mmCIF file of C-alpha atoms in Angstrom:
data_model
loop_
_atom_site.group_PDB
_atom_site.id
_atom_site.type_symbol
_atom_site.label_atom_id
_atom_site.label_comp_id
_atom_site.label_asym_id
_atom_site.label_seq_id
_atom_site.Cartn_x
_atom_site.Cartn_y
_atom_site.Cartn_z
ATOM 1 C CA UNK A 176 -84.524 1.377 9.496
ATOM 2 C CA UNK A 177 -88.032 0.383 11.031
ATOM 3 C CA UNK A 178 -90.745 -0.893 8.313
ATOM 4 C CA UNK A 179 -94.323 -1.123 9.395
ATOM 5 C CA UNK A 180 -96.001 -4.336 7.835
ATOM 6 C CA UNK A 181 -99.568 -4.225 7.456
ATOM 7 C CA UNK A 182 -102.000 -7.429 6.727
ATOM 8 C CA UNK A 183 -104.780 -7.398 5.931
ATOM 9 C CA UNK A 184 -106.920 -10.983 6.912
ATOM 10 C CA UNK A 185 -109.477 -12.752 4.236
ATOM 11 C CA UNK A 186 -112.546 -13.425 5.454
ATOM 12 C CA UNK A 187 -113.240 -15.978 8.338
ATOM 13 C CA UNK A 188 -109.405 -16.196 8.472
ATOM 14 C CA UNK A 189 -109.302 -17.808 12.219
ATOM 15 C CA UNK A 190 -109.236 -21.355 11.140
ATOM 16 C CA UNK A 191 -106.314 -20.520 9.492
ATOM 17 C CA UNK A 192 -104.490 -18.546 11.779
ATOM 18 C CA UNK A 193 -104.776 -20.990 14.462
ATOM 19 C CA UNK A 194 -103.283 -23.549 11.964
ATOM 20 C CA UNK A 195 -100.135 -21.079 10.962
ATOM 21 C CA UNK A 196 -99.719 -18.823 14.700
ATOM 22 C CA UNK A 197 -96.975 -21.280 16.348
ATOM 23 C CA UNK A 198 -94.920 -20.599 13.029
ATOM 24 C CA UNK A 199 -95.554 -17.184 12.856
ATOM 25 C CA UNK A 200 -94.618 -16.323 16.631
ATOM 26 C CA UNK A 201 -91.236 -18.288 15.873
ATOM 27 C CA UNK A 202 -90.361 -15.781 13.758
ATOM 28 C CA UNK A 203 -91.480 -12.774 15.613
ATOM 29 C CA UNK A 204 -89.673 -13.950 18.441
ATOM 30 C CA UNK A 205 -86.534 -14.606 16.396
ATOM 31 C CA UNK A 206 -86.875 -10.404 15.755
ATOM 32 C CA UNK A 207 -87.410 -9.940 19.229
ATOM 33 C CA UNK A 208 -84.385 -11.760 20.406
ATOM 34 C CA UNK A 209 -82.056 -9.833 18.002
ATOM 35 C CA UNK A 210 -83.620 -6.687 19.508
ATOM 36 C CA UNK A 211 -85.085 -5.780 16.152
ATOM 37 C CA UNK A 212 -89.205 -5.737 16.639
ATOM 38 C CA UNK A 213 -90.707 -2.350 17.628
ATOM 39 C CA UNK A 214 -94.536 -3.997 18.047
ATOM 40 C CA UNK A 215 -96.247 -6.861 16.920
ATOM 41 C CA UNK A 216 -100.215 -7.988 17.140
ATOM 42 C CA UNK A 217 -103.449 -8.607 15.074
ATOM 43 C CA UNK A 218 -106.265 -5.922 15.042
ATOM 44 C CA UNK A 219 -109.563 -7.650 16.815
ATOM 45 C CA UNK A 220 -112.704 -8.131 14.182
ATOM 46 C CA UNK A 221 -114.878 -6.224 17.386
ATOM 47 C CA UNK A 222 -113.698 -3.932 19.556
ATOM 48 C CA UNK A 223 -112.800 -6.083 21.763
ATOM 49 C CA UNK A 224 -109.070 -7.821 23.210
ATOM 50 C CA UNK A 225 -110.412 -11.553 23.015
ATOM 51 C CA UNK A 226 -112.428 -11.144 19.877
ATOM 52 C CA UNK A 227 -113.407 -15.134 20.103
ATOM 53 C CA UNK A 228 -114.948 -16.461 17.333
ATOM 54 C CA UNK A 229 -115.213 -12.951 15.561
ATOM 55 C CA UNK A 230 -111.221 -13.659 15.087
ATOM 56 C CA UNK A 231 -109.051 -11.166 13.757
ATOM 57 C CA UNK A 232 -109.045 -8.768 10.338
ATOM 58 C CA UNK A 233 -105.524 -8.131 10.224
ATOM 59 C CA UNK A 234 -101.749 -7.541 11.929
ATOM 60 C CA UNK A 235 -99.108 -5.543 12.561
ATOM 61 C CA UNK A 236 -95.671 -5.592 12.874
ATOM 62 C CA UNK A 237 -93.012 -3.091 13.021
ATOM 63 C CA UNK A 238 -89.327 -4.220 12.865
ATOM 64 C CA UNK A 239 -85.829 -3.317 11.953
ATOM 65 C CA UNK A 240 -84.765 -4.512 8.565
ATOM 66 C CA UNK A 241 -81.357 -3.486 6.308
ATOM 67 C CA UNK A 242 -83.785 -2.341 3.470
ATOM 68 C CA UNK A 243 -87.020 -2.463 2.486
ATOM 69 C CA UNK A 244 -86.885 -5.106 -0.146
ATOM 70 C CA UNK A 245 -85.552 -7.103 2.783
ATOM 71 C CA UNK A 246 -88.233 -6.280 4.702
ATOM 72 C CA UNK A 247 -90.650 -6.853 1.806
ATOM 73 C CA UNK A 248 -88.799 -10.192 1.456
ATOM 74 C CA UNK A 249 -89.245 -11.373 5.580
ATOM 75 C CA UNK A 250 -93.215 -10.082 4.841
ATOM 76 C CA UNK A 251 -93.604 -12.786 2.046
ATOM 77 C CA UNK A 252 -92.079 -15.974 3.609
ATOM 78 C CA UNK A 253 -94.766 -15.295 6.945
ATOM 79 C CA UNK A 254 -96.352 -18.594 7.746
ATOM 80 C CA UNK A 255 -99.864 -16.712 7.508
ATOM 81 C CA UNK A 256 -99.129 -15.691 3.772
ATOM 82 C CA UNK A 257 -98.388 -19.396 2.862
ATOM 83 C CA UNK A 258 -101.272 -20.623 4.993
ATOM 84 C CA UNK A 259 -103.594 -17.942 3.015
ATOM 85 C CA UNK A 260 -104.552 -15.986 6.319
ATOM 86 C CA UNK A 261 -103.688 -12.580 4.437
ATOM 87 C CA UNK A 262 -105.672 -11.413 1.311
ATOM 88 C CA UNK A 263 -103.014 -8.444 1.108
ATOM 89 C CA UNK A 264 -99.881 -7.121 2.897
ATOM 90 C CA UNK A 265 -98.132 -3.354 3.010
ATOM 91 C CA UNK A 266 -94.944 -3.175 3.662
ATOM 92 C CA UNK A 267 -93.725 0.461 4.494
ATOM 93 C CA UNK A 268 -90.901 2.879 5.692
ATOM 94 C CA UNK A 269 -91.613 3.416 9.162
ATOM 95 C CA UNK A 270 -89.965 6.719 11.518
ATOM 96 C CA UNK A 271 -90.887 6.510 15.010
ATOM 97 C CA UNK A 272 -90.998 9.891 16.420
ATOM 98 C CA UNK A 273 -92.796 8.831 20.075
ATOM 99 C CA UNK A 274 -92.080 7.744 23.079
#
């Protein structure tokens, strides 16, 4: 089943995402080789692609997992969660309907 896993980013996170984002694309590309990541990306702090310095207030990821505790499990061991980048995370059941 898909699982949407929503972050939410303290404040003034980008020092520490730069620090933790080679980690945490190792792992999203790990899903992406087995064919099991819908979507993956951080929402811009403007509205804007290449936010700069304004960084980022969050992510998203949606990705094939055998249950949600295992999902729930993948969600905690993210680099950005040991590297304090996330003041909370979701993790949900997730049907896509479209395309």
């Amino acid at each position: 089943m898909w699982y949407a896993i929503i972050s939410e980013d303290i404040e003034n996170s980008l020092p520490l995402r730069k620090q933790a984002r080679p980690a945490h694309l190792e792992r999203l590309e790990a899903l992406k080789n087995d064919g099991r990541l819908l979507i993956a990306g951080p929402h811009p702090a403007i509205d804007n692609e290449d936010p700069g310095e304004a960084g980022f207030t969050g992510s998203l990821v949606v990705a094939e997992f055998d249950s949600l505790a295992s999902a729930q499990a993948w969600a905690d061991a993210d680099p950005y969660v040991a590297a304090g980048v996330y003041a909370r995370v979701v993790v949900k059941p997730f049907k896509k309907v479209l395309p």
